[in-house]
Structures are given as structure tokens and as C-alpha cells.
Short mmCIF file of C-alpha atoms in Angstrom, two decimals:
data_model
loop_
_atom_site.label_atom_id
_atom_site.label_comp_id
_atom_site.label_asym_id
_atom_site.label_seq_id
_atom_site.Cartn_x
_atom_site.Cartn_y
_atom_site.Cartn_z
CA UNK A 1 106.76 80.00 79.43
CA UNK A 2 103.76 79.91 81.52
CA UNK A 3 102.34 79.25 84.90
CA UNK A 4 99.53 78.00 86.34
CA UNK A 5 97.87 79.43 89.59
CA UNK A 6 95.10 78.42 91.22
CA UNK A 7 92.05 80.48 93.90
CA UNK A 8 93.39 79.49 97.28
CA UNK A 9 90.05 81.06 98.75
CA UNK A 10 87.50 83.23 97.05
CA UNK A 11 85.96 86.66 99.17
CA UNK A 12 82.60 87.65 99.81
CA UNK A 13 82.29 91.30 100.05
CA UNK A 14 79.59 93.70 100.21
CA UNK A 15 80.09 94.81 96.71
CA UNK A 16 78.03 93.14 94.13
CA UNK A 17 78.66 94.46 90.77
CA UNK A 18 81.48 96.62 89.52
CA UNK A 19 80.17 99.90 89.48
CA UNK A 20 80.13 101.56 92.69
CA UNK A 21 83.41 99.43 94.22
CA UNK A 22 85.84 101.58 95.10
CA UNK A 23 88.51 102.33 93.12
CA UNK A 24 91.43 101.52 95.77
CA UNK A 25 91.51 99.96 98.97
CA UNK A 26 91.45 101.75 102.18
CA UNK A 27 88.62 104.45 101.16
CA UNK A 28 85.74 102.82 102.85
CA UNK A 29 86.49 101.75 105.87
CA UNK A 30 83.06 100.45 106.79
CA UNK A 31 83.37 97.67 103.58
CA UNK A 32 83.80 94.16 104.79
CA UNK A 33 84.32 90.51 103.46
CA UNK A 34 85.04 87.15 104.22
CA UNK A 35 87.83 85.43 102.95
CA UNK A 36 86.86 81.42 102.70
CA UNK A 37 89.74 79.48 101.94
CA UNK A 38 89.04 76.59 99.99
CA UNK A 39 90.50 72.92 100.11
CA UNK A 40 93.57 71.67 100.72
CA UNK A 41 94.58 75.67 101.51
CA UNK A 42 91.70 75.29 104.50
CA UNK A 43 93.93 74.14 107.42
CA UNK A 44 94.02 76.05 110.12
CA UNK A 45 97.79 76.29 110.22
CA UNK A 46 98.32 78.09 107.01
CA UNK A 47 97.15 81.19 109.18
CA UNK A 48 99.23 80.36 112.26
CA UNK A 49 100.67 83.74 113.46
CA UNK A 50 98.75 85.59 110.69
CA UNK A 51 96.57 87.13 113.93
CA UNK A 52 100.29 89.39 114.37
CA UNK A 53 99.32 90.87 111.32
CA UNK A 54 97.11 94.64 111.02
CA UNK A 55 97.15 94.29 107.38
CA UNK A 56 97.21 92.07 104.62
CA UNK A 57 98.29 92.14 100.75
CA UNK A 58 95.46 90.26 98.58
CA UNK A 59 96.68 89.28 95.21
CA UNK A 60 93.38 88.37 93.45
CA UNK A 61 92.31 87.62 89.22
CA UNK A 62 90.11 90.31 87.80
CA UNK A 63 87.51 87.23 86.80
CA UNK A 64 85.09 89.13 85.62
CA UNK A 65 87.89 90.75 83.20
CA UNK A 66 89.43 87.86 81.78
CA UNK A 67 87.64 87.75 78.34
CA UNK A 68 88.43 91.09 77.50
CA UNK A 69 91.91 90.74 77.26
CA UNK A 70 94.56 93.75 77.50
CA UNK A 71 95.09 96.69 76.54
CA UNK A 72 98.33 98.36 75.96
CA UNK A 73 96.95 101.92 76.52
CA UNK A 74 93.71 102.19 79.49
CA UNK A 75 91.73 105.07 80.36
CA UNK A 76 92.11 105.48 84.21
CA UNK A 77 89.39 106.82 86.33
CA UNK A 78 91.46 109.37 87.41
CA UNK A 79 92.34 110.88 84.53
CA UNK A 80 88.56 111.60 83.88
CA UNK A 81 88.12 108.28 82.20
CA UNK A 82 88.46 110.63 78.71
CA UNK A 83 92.72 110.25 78.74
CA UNK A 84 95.14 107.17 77.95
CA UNK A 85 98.01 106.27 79.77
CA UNK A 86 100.22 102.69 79.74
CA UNK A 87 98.34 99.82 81.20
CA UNK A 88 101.47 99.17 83.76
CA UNK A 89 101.44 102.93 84.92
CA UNK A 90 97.83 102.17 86.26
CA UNK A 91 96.32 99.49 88.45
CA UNK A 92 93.64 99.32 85.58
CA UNK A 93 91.55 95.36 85.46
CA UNK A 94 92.77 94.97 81.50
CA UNK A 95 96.09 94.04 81.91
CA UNK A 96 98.28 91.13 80.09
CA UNK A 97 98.08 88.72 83.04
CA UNK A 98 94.48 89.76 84.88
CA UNK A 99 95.95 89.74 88.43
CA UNK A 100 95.17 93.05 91.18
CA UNK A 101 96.71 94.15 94.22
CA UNK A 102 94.71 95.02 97.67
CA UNK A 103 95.57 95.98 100.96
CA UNK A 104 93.07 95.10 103.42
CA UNK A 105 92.56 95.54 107.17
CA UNK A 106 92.43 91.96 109.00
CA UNK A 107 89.65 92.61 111.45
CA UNK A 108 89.57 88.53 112.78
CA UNK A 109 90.26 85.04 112.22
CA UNK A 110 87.14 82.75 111.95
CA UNK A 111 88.58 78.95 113.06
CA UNK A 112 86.27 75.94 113.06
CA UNK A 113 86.10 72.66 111.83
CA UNK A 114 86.91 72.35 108.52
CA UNK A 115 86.86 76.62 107.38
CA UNK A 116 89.01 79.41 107.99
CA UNK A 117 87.47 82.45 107.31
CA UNK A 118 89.43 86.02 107.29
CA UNK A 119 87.33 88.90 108.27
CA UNK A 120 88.22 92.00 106.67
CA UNK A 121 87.80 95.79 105.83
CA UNK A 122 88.32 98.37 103.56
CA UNK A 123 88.36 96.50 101.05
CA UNK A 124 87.57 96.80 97.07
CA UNK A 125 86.84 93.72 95.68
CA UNK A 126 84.10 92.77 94.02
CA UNK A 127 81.61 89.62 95.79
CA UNK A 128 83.10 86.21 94.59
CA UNK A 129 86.54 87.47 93.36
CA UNK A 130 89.10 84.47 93.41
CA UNK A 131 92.41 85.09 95.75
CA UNK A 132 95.58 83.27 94.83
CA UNK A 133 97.85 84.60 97.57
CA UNK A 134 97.82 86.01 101.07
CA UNK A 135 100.92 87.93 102.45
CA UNK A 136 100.93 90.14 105.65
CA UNK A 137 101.82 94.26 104.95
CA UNK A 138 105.53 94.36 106.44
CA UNK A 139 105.32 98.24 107.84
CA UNK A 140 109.05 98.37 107.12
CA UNK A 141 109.41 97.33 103.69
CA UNK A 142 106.11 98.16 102.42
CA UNK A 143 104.87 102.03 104.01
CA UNK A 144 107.72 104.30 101.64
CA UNK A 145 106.42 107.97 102.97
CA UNK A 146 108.28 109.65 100.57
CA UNK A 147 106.92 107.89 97.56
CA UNK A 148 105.60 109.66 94.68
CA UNK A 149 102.73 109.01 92.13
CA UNK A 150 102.21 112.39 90.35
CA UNK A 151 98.40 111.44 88.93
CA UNK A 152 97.13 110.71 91.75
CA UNK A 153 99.17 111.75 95.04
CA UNK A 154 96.42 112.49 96.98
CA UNK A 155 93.03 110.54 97.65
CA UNK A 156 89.95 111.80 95.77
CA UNK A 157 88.03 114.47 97.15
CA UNK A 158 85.11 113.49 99.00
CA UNK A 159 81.39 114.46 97.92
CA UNK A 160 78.81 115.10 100.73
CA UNK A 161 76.34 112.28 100.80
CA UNK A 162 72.39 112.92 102.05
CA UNK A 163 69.89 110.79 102.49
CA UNK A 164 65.86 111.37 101.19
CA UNK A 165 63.45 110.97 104.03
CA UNK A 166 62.08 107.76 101.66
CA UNK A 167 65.43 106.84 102.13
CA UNK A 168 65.60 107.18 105.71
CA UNK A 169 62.88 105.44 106.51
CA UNK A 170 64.10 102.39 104.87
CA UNK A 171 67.46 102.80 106.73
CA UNK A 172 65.92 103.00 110.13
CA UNK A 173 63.86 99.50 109.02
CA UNK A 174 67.45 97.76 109.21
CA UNK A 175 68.54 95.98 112.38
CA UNK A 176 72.44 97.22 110.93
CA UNK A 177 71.00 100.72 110.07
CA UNK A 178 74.74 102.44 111.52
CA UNK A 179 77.15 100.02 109.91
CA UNK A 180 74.77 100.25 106.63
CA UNK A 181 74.29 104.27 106.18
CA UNK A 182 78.33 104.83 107.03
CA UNK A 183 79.07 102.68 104.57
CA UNK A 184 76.97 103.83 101.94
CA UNK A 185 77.89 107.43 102.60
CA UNK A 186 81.53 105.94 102.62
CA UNK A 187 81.12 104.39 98.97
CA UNK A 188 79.04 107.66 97.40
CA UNK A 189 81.21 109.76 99.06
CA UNK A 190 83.60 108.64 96.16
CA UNK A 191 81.57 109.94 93.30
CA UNK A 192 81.04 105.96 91.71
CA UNK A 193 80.22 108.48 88.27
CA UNK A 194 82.32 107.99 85.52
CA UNK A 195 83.82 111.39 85.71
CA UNK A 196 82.96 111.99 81.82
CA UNK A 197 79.91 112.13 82.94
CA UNK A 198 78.22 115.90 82.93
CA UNK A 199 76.33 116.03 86.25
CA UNK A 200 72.86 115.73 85.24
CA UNK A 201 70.23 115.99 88.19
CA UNK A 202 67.63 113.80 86.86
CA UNK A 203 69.31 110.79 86.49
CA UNK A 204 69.26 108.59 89.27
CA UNK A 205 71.82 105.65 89.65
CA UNK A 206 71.92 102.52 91.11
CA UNK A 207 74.53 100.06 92.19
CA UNK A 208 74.07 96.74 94.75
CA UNK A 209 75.49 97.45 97.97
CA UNK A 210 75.30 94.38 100.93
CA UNK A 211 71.56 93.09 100.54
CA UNK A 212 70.46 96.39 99.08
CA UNK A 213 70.01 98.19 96.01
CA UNK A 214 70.80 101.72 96.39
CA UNK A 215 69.48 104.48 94.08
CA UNK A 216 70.80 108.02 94.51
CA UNK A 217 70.77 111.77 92.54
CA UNK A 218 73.09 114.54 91.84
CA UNK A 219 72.41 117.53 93.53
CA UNK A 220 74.72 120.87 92.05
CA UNK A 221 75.31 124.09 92.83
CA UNK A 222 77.59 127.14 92.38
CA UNK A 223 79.89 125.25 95.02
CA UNK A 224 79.56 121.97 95.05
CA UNK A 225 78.13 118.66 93.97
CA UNK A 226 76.17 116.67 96.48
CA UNK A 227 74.75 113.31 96.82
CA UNK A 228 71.10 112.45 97.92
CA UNK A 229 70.35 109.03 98.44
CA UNK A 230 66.74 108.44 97.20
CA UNK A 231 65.79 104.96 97.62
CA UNK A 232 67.38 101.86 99.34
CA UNK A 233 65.37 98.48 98.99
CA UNK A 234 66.30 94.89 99.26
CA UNK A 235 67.73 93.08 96.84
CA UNK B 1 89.57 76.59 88.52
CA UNK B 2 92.49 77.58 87.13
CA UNK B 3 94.10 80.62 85.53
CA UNK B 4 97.21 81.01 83.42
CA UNK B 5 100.22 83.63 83.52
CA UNK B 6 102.94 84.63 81.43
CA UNK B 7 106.00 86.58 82.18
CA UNK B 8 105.64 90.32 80.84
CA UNK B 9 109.78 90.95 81.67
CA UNK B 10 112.84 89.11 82.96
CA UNK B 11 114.61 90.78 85.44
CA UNK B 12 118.76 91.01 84.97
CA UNK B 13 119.66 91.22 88.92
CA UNK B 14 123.09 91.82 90.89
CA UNK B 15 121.82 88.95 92.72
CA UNK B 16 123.26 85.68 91.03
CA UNK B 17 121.97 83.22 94.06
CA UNK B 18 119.64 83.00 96.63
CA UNK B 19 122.05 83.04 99.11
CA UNK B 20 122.79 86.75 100.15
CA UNK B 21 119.42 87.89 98.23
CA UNK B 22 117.65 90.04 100.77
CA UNK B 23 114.68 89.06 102.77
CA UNK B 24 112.83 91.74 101.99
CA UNK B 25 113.05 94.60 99.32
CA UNK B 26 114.51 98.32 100.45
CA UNK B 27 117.27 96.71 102.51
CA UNK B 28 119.94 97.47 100.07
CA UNK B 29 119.27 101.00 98.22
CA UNK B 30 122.84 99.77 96.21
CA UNK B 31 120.90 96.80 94.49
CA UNK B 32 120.50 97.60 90.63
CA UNK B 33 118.27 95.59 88.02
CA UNK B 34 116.55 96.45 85.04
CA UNK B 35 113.22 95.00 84.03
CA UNK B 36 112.66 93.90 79.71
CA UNK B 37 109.89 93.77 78.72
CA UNK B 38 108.95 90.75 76.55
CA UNK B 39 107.26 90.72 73.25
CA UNK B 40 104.45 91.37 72.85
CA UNK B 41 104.79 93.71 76.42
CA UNK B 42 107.42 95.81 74.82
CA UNK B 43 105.75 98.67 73.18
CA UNK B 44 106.67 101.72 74.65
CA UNK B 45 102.39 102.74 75.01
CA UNK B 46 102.72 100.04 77.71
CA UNK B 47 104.71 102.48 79.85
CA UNK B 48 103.26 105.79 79.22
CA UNK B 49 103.21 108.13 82.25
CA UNK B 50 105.17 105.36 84.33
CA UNK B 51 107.52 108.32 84.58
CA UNK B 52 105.28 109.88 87.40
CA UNK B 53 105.87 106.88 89.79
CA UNK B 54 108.79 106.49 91.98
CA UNK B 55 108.33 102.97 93.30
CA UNK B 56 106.80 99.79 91.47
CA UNK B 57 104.99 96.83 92.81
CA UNK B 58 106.37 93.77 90.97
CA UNK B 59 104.46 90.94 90.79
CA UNK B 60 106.33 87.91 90.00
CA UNK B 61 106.57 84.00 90.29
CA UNK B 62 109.39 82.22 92.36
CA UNK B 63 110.80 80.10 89.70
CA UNK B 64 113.63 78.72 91.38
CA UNK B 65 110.52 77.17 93.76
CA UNK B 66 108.25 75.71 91.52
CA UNK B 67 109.51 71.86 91.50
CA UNK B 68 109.42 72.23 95.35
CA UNK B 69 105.64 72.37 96.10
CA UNK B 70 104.19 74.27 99.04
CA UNK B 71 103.93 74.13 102.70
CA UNK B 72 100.93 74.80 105.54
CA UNK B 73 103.65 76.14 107.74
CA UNK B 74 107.47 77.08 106.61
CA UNK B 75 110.28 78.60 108.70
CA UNK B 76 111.21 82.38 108.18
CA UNK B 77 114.33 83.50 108.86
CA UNK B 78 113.12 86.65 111.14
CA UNK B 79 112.47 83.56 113.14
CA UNK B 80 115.82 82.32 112.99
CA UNK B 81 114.93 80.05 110.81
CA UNK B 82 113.83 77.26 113.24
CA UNK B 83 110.61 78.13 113.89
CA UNK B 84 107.19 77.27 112.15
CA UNK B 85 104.32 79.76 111.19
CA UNK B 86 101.77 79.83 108.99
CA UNK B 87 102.50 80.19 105.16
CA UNK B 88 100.17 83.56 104.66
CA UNK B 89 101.35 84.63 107.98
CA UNK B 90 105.20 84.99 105.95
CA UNK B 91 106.50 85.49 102.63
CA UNK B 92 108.38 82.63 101.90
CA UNK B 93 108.86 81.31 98.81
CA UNK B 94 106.71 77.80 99.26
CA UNK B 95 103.56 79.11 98.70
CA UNK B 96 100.68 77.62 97.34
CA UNK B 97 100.82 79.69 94.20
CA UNK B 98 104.45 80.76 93.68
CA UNK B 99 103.83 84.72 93.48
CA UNK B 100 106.10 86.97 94.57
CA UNK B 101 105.35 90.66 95.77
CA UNK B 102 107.85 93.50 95.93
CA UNK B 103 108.38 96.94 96.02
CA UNK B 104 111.21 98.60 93.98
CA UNK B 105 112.24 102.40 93.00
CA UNK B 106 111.97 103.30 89.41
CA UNK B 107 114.92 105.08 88.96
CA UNK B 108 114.85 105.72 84.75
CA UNK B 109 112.73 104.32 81.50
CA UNK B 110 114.68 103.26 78.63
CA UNK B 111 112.98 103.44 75.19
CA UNK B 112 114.83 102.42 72.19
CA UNK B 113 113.59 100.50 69.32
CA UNK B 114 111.86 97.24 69.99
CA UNK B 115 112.87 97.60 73.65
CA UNK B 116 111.68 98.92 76.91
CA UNK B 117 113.90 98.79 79.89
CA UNK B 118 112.93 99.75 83.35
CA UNK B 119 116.05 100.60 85.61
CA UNK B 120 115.03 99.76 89.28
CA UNK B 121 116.90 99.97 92.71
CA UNK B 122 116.35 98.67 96.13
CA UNK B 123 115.20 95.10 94.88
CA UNK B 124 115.52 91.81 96.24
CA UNK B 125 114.83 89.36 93.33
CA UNK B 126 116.78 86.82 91.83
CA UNK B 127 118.72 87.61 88.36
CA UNK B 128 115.88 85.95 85.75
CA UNK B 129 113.01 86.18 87.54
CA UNK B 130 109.89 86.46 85.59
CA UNK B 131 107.75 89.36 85.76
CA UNK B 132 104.14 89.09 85.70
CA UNK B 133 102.58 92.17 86.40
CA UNK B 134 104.11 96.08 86.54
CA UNK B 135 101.78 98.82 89.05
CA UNK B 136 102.54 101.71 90.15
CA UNK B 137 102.86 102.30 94.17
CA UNK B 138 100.35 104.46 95.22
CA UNK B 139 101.37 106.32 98.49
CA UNK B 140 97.98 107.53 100.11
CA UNK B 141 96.55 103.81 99.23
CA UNK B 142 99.66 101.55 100.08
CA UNK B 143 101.84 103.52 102.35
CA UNK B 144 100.07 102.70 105.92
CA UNK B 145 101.70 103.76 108.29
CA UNK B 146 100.29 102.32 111.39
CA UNK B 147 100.16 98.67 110.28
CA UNK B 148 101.66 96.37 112.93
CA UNK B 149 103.43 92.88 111.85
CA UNK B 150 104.57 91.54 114.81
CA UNK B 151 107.17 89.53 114.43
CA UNK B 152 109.37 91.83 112.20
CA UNK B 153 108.10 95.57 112.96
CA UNK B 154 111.18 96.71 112.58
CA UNK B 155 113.90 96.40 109.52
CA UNK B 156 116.42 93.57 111.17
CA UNK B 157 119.37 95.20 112.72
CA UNK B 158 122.67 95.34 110.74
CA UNK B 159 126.05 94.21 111.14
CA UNK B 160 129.04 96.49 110.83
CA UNK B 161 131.08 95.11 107.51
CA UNK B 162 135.12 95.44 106.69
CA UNK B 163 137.18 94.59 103.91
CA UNK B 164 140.19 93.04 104.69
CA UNK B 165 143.25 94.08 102.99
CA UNK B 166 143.47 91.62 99.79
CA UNK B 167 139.91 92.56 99.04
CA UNK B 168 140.04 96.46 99.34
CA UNK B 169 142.90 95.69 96.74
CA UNK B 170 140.52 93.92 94.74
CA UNK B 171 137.48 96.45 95.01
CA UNK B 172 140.28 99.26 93.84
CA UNK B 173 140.88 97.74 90.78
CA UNK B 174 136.79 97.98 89.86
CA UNK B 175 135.69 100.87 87.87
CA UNK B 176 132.63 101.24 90.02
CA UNK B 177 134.37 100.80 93.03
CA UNK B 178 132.09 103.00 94.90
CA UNK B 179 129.26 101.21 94.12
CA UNK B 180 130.20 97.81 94.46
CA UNK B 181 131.74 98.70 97.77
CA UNK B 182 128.29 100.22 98.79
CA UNK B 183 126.86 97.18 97.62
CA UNK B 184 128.54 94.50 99.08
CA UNK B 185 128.60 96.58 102.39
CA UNK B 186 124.58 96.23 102.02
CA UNK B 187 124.25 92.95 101.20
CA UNK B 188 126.77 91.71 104.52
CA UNK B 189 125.16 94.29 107.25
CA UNK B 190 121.96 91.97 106.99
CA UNK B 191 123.44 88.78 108.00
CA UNK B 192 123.08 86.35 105.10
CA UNK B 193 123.67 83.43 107.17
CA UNK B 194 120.65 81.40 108.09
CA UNK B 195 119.82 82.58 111.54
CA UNK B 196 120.71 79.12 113.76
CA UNK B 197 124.22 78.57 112.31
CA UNK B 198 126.19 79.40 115.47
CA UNK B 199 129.00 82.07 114.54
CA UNK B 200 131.98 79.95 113.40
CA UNK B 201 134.80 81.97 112.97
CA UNK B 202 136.58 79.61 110.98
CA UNK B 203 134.12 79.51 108.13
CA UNK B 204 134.10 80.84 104.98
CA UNK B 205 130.57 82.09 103.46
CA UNK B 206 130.75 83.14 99.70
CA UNK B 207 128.03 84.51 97.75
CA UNK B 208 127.79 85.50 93.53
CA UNK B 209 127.02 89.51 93.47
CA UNK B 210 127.34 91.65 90.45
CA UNK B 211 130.00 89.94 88.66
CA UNK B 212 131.71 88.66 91.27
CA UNK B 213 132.12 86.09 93.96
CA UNK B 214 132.89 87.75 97.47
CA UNK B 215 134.17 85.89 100.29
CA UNK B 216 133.67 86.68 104.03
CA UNK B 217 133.80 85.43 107.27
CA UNK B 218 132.16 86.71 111.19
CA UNK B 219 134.12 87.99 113.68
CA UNK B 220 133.10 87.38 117.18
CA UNK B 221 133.54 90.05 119.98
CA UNK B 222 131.81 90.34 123.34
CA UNK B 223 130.00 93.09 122.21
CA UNK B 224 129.44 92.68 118.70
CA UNK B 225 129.98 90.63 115.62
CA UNK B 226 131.27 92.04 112.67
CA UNK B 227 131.77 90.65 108.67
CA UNK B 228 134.93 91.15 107.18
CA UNK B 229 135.10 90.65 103.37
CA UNK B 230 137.80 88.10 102.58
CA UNK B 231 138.21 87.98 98.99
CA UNK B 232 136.63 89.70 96.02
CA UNK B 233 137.27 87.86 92.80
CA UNK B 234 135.57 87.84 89.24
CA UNK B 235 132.93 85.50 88.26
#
């Protein structure tokens, strides 16, 4: 047996490419997108009452996945990226049917002739990712306090994210300079490393954030790891 | 564009109709079902560390809704079932692509040979519904506990249930009296009835639980209306 399902709206979101995008919802707050539903799903009362919603459950394909196929075993983020576990005991991309799961934040609902447009946050999909259903986050059936998930109860630990003065400069340039340094403090915050990764200080990385490329360095000591941004230019 | 599924696992289900099925999952902690896995899903690498969850998202398509097609606005029963809203402002069933979303508690993981069988409580599916996708719920990511959903904030309020004499009779003669009791006890308190049927005390409601058919009817008081089992008899 099999179905067919079909993008009732694709997103555009600030991330561009896979690396960097958070690994769950809700960690950067400051992330936004645009939901665009497409036609015939376009009508603006398939959202009627949707504005008594805080929340919203995104089921979306993993497109950029779907070649790969599955996996019956995936190596989780979490686990260091190094370890194995079962593909359904993590929300991993390579699964048998390529579909993910994300709560987002509906921030407003963008009516006019012919488009209805979602605004939300704290999201972690990637720019262009096709959604096949919308369903509003019931508080009552959906937030279970007491729930358990012994690999990963907690969310990561934050790093501490600086930025170069290069880097500053071309922050202060940008008419959206607050909304754009909280959120990429928000998204390096999260260590984007593969965690197999030794830290080693004279690499720099780079991942697209909104219209920017953003290049940053590990800084280490005794105590911690920190994160100086050391370039940000326009894509 | 389009994008193709396939079931991963059936699920067997104490609910044998979709009359009486909850509304929502959590309602009834009595439910039972256990999830197979399918060939070629049903190697037990799929579910290694699963046993570190609690609760499961299911993912899974609304079969018994497929010839039916999909609506802009449909009529929720929190709504009394006589009032329109948006499609993605509910989770009804007539959705554009028939997905389902739903949390359950893992309560065991059986592994013999050539078969993997999740035991799960608290759900509100269908007996046979397919299974697409298997995640675990992550609390600090999913559990949110200041979302706001307007129109049902608040698990609906339940009715007190009684078993008239001929059907305690019935329930004593059950091995698992206790359970089905609890059950059916569950199942009543939320008011299967569709929410603009005026209370008719004369009628007789029946529903297919577990292996049985139970019978019931409302009685009316000034204060309060209450269910009181009829008739429990074997399927």
C-alpha cells in the first residue's frame, strides 16, 4: 500500500543550507519564515480561527534527503555523531518515509488577494522545504511534563558567541543589525560543529544565514569553548 | 510535486469504530494498542535505544478518509460540531493530505524473531491504521507549556459513567475486568455523542471496544448528565 501526499505550501526561512540549522525547533527564537501556501490550499479560509493558535505542528519532507534513502541504524548529533542508535528512536532526516516534525511559534497571518502567508519563529527548517500539513499545538494533549527522553532530556548547552571588530563593523552596516546579531549568536550558540570534530582554532567555518554568509572560529581554553564571529558579508 | 509514503506498522487498536474513538490522544490512559512493524521496518536495529523514550509521536494517514477528499473549512466537535473553522486551524480528519499526528506512551518493546512490537497506551487511533513514521517525544523541544489554543485550552470536561446492573454482570464475567471497566469508563466520560444531538433519554448509543459491543444511554438531571452502560456483550 501506498499514499500519495502532496506540498500544501513550501517555507522560506532564514536558513539556507543544512549545516548550521538547528537541530530542533524552539532553540532560536530569533529564526523566522514564511509559510506560502500554494494553490488550491491558498484560500483564506483554510486558516479561519488558526489566529487562536500560539503554536503550530509543521509536518514537512526532508527534500533534500530523499535520494539517500534510509537507514535502519543513524548516527544522531547528540550522541557525538560517532554512535548508532534505531532510525525511529531519533528524529534523524534518513528515515523510511522522509517526513519531519516541527513546532513553530505563529507570530501572524499575512491575508491578501490571492496568498496566505504564515509568519513564524523558532523554527528549523531549511529555505524551500515543502509542508504537507498544518495542525495547531493543543496545550492539553500535546505539553506531557513528565515525559522522558533519556539521550537527550535536557537542551544542549549553550556556547558563548563573540563577535570580531571586522565583524562588527559589518553588523552595524545592517538596517536589521539587532534582529541579525541575536540571531546569529542564537544559531552559534548551538555549536553547528559536528561534535566529532576536535576543536581546532584555525579553522574557520561558514554557513548562510538570512542574506549573509557568516564565517566564525573556535576559541578554547582550560574552561570553555567560545565562539568568535570573524566575518559576515552578503551573500 | 508529489511524494510517496508507505506504512512502516499497522496498529491493532481497542478502538473498532470511529464512533467513541477519542478526539484527541491522552484522554483515555486505559486505551491499549501495539504497533508491527512491517517488512522491511521490522528489524529490531530500527528500534535501538527507543527504550529511553516514554511517549511517541505517530505519524500516520487517515485511511478510513481517503475516498472522502478534503475541506477549506470542516466542523470540530469542540465546536459542537456545528460550527465551521479553518482546516489547519483543527485536526480533523479531511485534510488536504490525510496525515495524522499523535502522541502515545511507550509502555514496552517486544523483540522476537522476525517481529517488532511496540506496546503503546493513551492512543486514539483506529484499529488498522497505517503507520508512517515512529519519533521519539522530546520534552524540552515539544512539551510547551505556555502555548494557547483557544478554542480547546482545556481537556473537555467529563461525564460521570455507571453500569447498570445487567452490564456489571457482564463486565464480571471478563478476565480483565478491571481494565475493561477502566476502559469503557474512559471512553463514556468524554461524551461520544456528536455535540448538537440534544440528550434523548430514550436512545440507545452503542460503540465496538476491545472485543465487545457496549451499549449506553444519557441520563438527564438538572444538574448533571450522566452515562449509564446498558449492555456489554461480545463481538
Amino acid at each position: 500500500m501506498k499514499f500519495e501526499i502532496t506540498p500544501i505550501a513550501y517555507i522560506q526561512s532564514c536558513y539556507k543550507e543544512k549545516f548550521a540549522t538547528p537541530r530542533q525547533p524552539g532553540l532560536v527564537s530569533a529564526a523566522k519564515g514564511q509559510i506560502q501556501l500554494i494553490p488550491p490550499f491558498n484560500h483564506p479560509d483554510t486558516v479561519e480561527g488558526l489566529e487562536s493558535c500560539s503554536h503550530l505542528w509543521l509536518q514537512f519532507v526532508f527534500h533534500q534527503c530523499l535520494d539517500q534513502g534510509w537507514k535502519n541504524k543513524v548516527r544522531p548529533p547528540r550522541l557525538g555523531g560517532n554512535k548508532k542508535m534505531g532510525v525511529f528512536a531519533t528524529r534523524a532526516t534518513h528515515r523510511p518515509n522522509a517526513l519531519g516534525l516541527s513546532v513553530v511559534k505563529l507570530d501572524s497571518i499575512q491575508i491578501e488577494k490571492q496568498s496566505v502567508i504564515l509568519h513564524v519563529s523558532g523554527l528549523d527548517l531549511i529555505d524551500g522545504t515543502p509542508i504537507v500539513d498544518i495542525k495547531p499545538y493543543i496545550p492539553y494533549s500535546d505539553s506531557l511534563t513528565h515525559a522522558r527522553y533519556d539521550f537527550a532530556q535536557l537542551a544542549p548547552k549553550e556556547l558563548s558567541v563573540i563577535f570580531s571588530t571586522p565583524a562588527q563593523l559589518a553588523l552595524n552596516q545592517q538596517d536589521n543589525r539587532e534582529q541579525l546579531s541575536t540571531l546569529i549568536r542564537q544559531v552559534l550558540a548551538q555549536d553547528p560543529r559536528p561534535a566529532f570534530h576536535e576543536v581546532d582554532e584555525a579553522r574557520i567555518y561558514g554557513a548562510k544565514l538570512d542574506c549573509f554568509n557568516v564565517n566564525w572560529r573556535y576559541l578554547k581554553t582550560d574552561q570553555e569553548t567560545t565562539i568568535e564571529v570573524v566575518a559576515i558579508t552578503l551573500l
